[in-house]
Amino acid sequence: MSEQQTQGNGPAREPATSQDVAGPSGPTTVVVADDHPLWRDAVARDLVEAGMTLLATADDGPSAVHRTKATRPDVLVLDLNLPGMQGHEVCAALGSLPTRVLVLSASGEQQDVLAAVKAGATGYLVKSATREEIVAAVEATARGEAVFTAGLAGLVLGEFRKMSTQPQADPSRPIPELTERETEVLKLVATGMSYKEIASELFISHRTVQNHVQNTLGKLQLHNRIALVRFAIAKGLDTPTA
């Protein structure tokens, strides 16, 4: 088992598919975990060249958990099929750590996607993604957005709806902890809309949408947008009101 610990801060560059949404203060910090050295090093290099700070790399599940807990990056870029621990086990082992997890896997199988998301992954990208798409996905994940390869977001939303077995609340009733605007944003989050789409729908800025989402996460004591979508669907907020 080997680990690398590297730091870098290359020239900043905005990926072609990134959204104009506020991100974490300073460069995005990352850990990359993959057992294929060439792929792992290439992804790490691309992220550093995009202006991110690489805190560490890992080549198996236990070292991914150890290095992530030790460095607490903004984003862990995680392969699913790691020696020692599978990707969903790594996600579960990170518990309430504020680090967001972006799975980058060769598999787009339904069971792999759902296992990772249920264990706490924020997003899921298949390895056929381009360099620009991977960089943009990491930045979006750092901002708290749920990023999925095309077609997988609908799969996850559908599964959350099936998982919601409790009686749904009346979506027209406000959630006491939230303001009217926060509840309005939450309803749109529950439908799978992106921050950009929500901003357009409500005629507000991307930054304002993100602020509402972050405030809502804090009030509801949730850790990421995936958990927020689960909460909203359980409350019936993904169902349009008449």
Tab-separated table of C-alpha atoms in Angstrom:
chain	number	residue	atom	x	y	z
A	1	MET	CA	0.000	0.000	0.000
A	2	SER	CA	1.358	3.406	-0.879
A	3	GLU	CA	0.167	6.931	-0.365
A	4	GLN	CA	1.235	10.243	-1.765
A	5	GLN	CA	0.941	13.636	-0.154
A	6	THR	CA	1.290	16.490	-2.564
A	7	GLN	CA	0.426	20.142	-2.664
A	8	GLY	CA	0.090	22.331	-5.691
A	9	ASN	CA	-1.491	25.535	-6.861
A	10	GLY	CA	-1.361	25.857	-10.607
A	11	PRO	CA	-2.785	28.626	-12.767
A	12	ALA	CA	-6.459	29.255	-12.128
A	13	ARG	CA	-8.793	28.328	-14.951
A	14	GLU	CA	-12.561	28.253	-15.219
A	15	PRO	CA	-13.859	25.022	-16.788
A	16	ALA	CA	-16.169	25.474	-19.729
A	17	THR	CA	-19.072	23.787	-17.951
A	18	SER	CA	-18.709	25.410	-14.511
A	19	GLN	CA	-21.508	27.547	-13.081
A	20	ASP	CA	-21.135	31.056	-11.679
A	21	VAL	CA	-21.795	30.080	-8.081
A	22	ALA	CA	-19.794	31.029	-5.011
A	23	GLY	CA	-17.389	28.322	-3.902
A	24	PRO	CA	-15.347	27.731	-0.757
A	25	SER	CA	-12.911	30.465	0.310
A	26	GLY	CA	-9.517	29.986	-1.300
A	27	PRO	CA	-8.551	27.203	-3.704
A	28	THR	CA	-10.632	24.038	-3.578
A	29	THR	CA	-8.754	21.333	-1.656
A	30	VAL	CA	-8.939	17.724	-2.825
A	31	VAL	CA	-7.882	14.160	-2.094
A	32	VAL	CA	-7.880	11.686	-5.001
A	33	ALA	CA	-8.345	7.971	-4.270
A	34	ASP	CA	-7.884	5.415	-7.047
A	35	ASP	CA	-5.881	2.196	-7.296
A	36	HIS	CA	-4.799	2.823	-10.904
A	37	PRO	CA	-1.645	4.994	-10.662
A	38	LEU	CA	-1.785	6.479	-14.163
A	39	TRP	CA	-5.453	7.475	-13.848
A	40	ARG	CA	-5.040	8.752	-10.273
A	41	ASP	CA	-2.007	10.851	-11.152
A	42	ALA	CA	-3.656	12.232	-14.295
A	43	VAL	CA	-6.771	13.334	-12.399
A	44	ALA	CA	-4.656	14.844	-9.636
A	45	ARG	CA	-2.553	16.735	-12.179
A	46	ASP	CA	-5.619	18.069	-13.993
A	47	LEU	CA	-7.130	19.359	-10.746
A	48	VAL	CA	-3.886	21.061	-9.700
A	49	GLU	CA	-3.548	22.658	-13.144
A	50	ALA	CA	-7.100	23.981	-12.711
A	51	GLY	CA	-5.999	25.843	-9.561
A	52	MET	CA	-7.005	23.366	-6.859
A	53	THR	CA	-4.809	22.241	-3.973
A	54	LEU	CA	-4.054	18.520	-3.845
A	55	LEU	CA	-3.665	17.456	-0.212
A	56	ALA	CA	-3.094	13.739	-0.736
A	57	THR	CA	-3.701	10.699	-2.892
A	58	ALA	CA	-4.544	7.146	-1.842
A	59	ASP	CA	-4.534	3.799	-3.611
A	60	ASP	CA	-6.864	1.753	-1.398
A	61	GLY	CA	-9.964	2.173	0.758
A	62	PRO	CA	-8.379	2.318	4.235
A	63	SER	CA	-5.797	4.891	3.151
A	64	ALA	CA	-8.556	6.949	1.486
A	65	VAL	CA	-10.410	7.096	4.805
A	66	HIS	CA	-7.226	7.837	6.765
A	67	ARG	CA	-5.957	10.577	4.454
A	68	THR	CA	-9.372	12.220	4.145
A	69	LYS	CA	-9.876	12.328	7.907
A	70	ALA	CA	-6.347	13.659	8.388
A	71	THR	CA	-6.513	16.429	5.783
A	72	ARG	CA	-10.279	17.220	5.675
A	73	PRO	CA	-10.380	18.362	2.021
A	74	ASP	CA	-13.314	20.121	0.401
A	75	VAL	CA	-13.761	17.160	-1.965
A	76	LEU	CA	-12.702	13.509	-2.003
A	77	VAL	CA	-12.586	12.214	-5.589
A	78	LEU	CA	-13.233	8.517	-5.050
A	79	ASP	CA	-13.090	5.390	-7.187
A	80	LEU	CA	-15.632	2.714	-6.208
A	81	ASN	CA	-13.537	-0.418	-6.631
A	82	LEU	CA	-10.673	0.049	-4.191
A	83	PRO	CA	-8.674	-2.680	-2.432
A	84	GLY	CA	-9.482	-3.093	1.235
A	85	MET	CA	-12.788	-1.186	1.204
A	86	GLN	CA	-15.347	-0.514	-1.493
A	87	GLY	CA	-16.225	3.070	-2.328
A	88	HIS	CA	-19.564	3.032	-0.525
A	89	GLU	CA	-17.790	1.698	2.585
A	90	VAL	CA	-15.340	4.589	2.388
A	91	CYS	CA	-18.263	7.041	2.192
A	92	ALA	CA	-19.923	5.476	5.218
A	93	ALA	CA	-16.661	5.477	7.194
A	94	LEU	CA	-16.277	9.241	6.749
A	95	GLY	CA	-19.443	9.762	8.810
A	96	SER	CA	-20.268	13.415	9.465
A	97	LEU	CA	-16.990	14.755	8.049
A	98	PRO	CA	-17.761	17.969	6.117
A	99	THR	CA	-15.789	16.707	3.096
A	100	ARG	CA	-18.002	16.111	0.080
A	101	VAL	CA	-17.481	12.964	-1.968
A	102	LEU	CA	-17.533	12.828	-5.763
A	103	VAL	CA	-17.442	9.259	-7.034
A	104	LEU	CA	-15.476	8.875	-10.272
A	105	SER	CA	-16.038	5.318	-11.455
A	106	ALA	CA	-15.904	3.156	-14.557
A	107	SER	CA	-19.286	1.732	-13.549
A	108	GLY	CA	-22.594	3.393	-14.307
A	109	GLU	CA	-24.625	0.477	-12.955
A	110	GLN	CA	-27.743	1.387	-10.992
A	111	GLN	CA	-26.781	-0.586	-7.885
A	112	ASP	CA	-23.338	1.041	-7.723
A	113	VAL	CA	-24.753	4.548	-8.085
A	114	LEU	CA	-27.441	4.059	-5.451
A	115	ALA	CA	-25.100	2.337	-2.976
A	116	ALA	CA	-22.662	5.244	-3.189
A	117	VAL	CA	-25.319	7.943	-2.820
A	118	LYS	CA	-27.066	6.173	0.052
A	119	ALA	CA	-23.693	5.938	1.822
A	120	GLY	CA	-23.185	9.694	1.522
A	121	ALA	CA	-21.645	10.512	-1.872
A	122	THR	CA	-22.654	13.957	-3.144
A	123	GLY	CA	-22.245	13.125	-6.830
A	124	TYR	CA	-21.344	10.401	-9.298
A	125	LEU	CA	-19.434	10.721	-12.550
A	126	VAL	CA	-18.363	7.949	-14.899
A	127	LYS	CA	-14.747	7.862	-16.070
A	128	SER	CA	-15.725	8.499	-19.673
A	129	ALA	CA	-16.199	12.154	-18.645
A	130	THR	CA	-13.835	14.662	-20.233
A	131	ARG	CA	-11.097	16.478	-18.347
A	132	GLU	CA	-13.192	19.650	-18.374
A	133	GLU	CA	-16.255	17.815	-17.065
A	134	ILE	CA	-14.279	16.268	-14.207
A	135	VAL	CA	-12.764	19.617	-13.182
A	136	ALA	CA	-16.172	21.318	-13.340
A	137	ALA	CA	-17.782	18.484	-11.346
A	138	VAL	CA	-15.198	18.759	-8.558
A	139	GLU	CA	-15.695	22.521	-8.320
A	140	ALA	CA	-19.482	22.112	-8.294
A	141	THR	CA	-19.223	19.406	-5.624
A	142	ALA	CA	-17.128	21.756	-3.489
A	143	ARG	CA	-19.932	24.315	-3.736
A	144	GLY	CA	-22.418	21.738	-2.458
A	145	GLU	CA	-24.088	20.906	-5.758
A	146	ALA	CA	-25.128	17.348	-6.577
A	147	VAL	CA	-23.325	16.392	-9.796
A	148	PHE	CA	-24.242	13.310	-11.822
A	149	THR	CA	-23.418	11.925	-15.233
A	150	ALA	CA	-26.387	12.513	-17.540
A	151	GLY	CA	-29.220	10.123	-16.768
A	152	LEU	CA	-28.102	9.226	-13.257
A	153	ALA	CA	-29.706	12.178	-11.444
A	154	GLY	CA	-33.204	11.002	-12.416
A	155	LEU	CA	-32.344	7.512	-11.197
A	156	VAL	CA	-31.314	8.842	-7.786
A	157	LEU	CA	-34.370	11.077	-7.439
A	158	GLY	CA	-36.636	8.169	-8.371
A	159	GLU	CA	-35.032	5.960	-5.753
A	160	PHE	CA	-35.426	8.611	-3.064
A	161	ARG	CA	-39.121	8.842	-3.873
A	162	LYS	CA	-39.482	5.070	-3.524
A	163	MET	CA	-37.530	5.141	-0.251
A	164	SER	CA	-39.903	7.703	1.236
A	165	THR	CA	-42.398	5.463	3.051
A	166	GLN	CA	-43.625	7.890	5.698
A	167	PRO	CA	-46.906	9.781	5.046
A	168	GLN	CA	-46.096	12.878	3.084
A	169	ALA	CA	-46.746	16.225	4.654
A	170	ASP	CA	-48.875	18.853	2.982
A	171	PRO	CA	-46.315	20.652	0.763
A	172	SER	CA	-48.320	23.876	1.039
A	173	ARG	CA	-47.616	24.022	4.790
A	174	PRO	CA	-44.416	25.837	5.730
A	175	ILE	CA	-41.574	24.118	7.588
A	176	PRO	CA	-41.312	26.066	10.857
A	177	GLU	CA	-37.523	26.394	10.788
A	178	LEU	CA	-37.452	27.925	7.297
A	179	THR	CA	-38.421	31.260	5.817
A	180	GLU	CA	-40.921	31.374	2.981
A	181	ARG	CA	-38.142	31.913	0.431
A	182	GLU	CA	-36.019	29.072	1.846
A	183	THR	CA	-39.018	26.757	1.583
A	184	GLU	CA	-39.572	27.888	-2.003
A	185	VAL	CA	-35.950	27.122	-2.892
A	186	LEU	CA	-36.185	23.764	-1.115
A	187	LYS	CA	-39.196	22.767	-3.210
A	188	LEU	CA	-37.205	23.411	-6.392
A	189	VAL	CA	-34.162	21.549	-5.035
A	190	ALA	CA	-36.447	18.544	-4.467
A	191	THR	CA	-37.355	18.449	-8.158
A	192	GLY	CA	-33.691	18.058	-9.137
A	193	MET	CA	-33.227	21.576	-10.510
A	194	SER	CA	-29.680	23.002	-10.550
A	195	TYR	CA	-28.761	26.225	-8.751
A	196	LYS	CA	-28.656	27.972	-12.120
A	197	GLU	CA	-32.169	26.772	-12.994
A	198	ILE	CA	-33.508	27.763	-9.570
A	199	ALA	CA	-31.958	31.218	-9.891
A	200	SER	CA	-33.622	31.661	-13.287
A	201	GLU	CA	-36.980	30.409	-11.990
A	202	LEU	CA	-37.008	32.767	-8.985
A	203	PHE	CA	-35.240	35.718	-10.673
A	204	ILE	CA	-32.445	35.750	-8.098
A	205	SER	CA	-28.668	35.258	-8.344
A	206	HIS	CA	-26.776	31.972	-8.138
A	207	ARG	CA	-25.100	33.220	-4.967
A	208	THR	CA	-28.465	33.948	-3.346
A	209	VAL	CA	-29.675	30.442	-4.162
A	210	GLN	CA	-26.545	28.958	-2.622
A	211	ASN	CA	-26.952	31.110	0.491
A	212	HIS	CA	-30.537	29.900	0.919
A	213	VAL	CA	-29.440	26.281	0.505
A	214	GLN	CA	-26.594	26.675	3.009
A	215	ASN	CA	-28.914	28.359	5.528
A	216	THR	CA	-31.456	25.568	5.073
A	217	LEU	CA	-28.811	22.879	5.586
A	218	GLY	CA	-27.767	24.559	8.819
A	219	LYS	CA	-31.298	24.971	10.145
A	220	LEU	CA	-32.242	21.373	9.364
A	221	GLN	CA	-28.853	20.028	10.571
A	222	LEU	CA	-28.170	18.285	7.262
A	223	HIS	CA	-24.729	17.885	5.705
A	224	ASN	CA	-25.201	18.099	1.946
A	225	ARG	CA	-27.626	18.606	-0.900
A	226	ILE	CA	-28.299	14.880	-1.265
A	227	ALA	CA	-29.558	14.784	2.335
A	228	LEU	CA	-31.603	17.907	1.613
A	229	VAL	CA	-33.280	16.263	-1.390
A	230	ARG	CA	-34.119	13.215	0.740
A	231	PHE	CA	-35.673	15.464	3.395
A	232	ALA	CA	-37.666	17.461	0.862
A	233	ILE	CA	-39.035	14.351	-0.878
A	234	ALA	CA	-40.000	12.830	2.480
A	235	LYS	CA	-41.950	16.033	3.182
A	236	GLY	CA	-43.700	15.836	-0.185
A	237	LEU	CA	-42.082	19.036	-1.418
A	238	ASP	CA	-41.255	17.522	-4.806
A	239	THR	CA	-44.974	17.358	-5.612
A	240	PRO	CA	-46.262	20.521	-7.297
A	241	THR	CA	-49.121	22.204	-5.465
A	242	ALA	CA	-52.344	22.842	-7.274
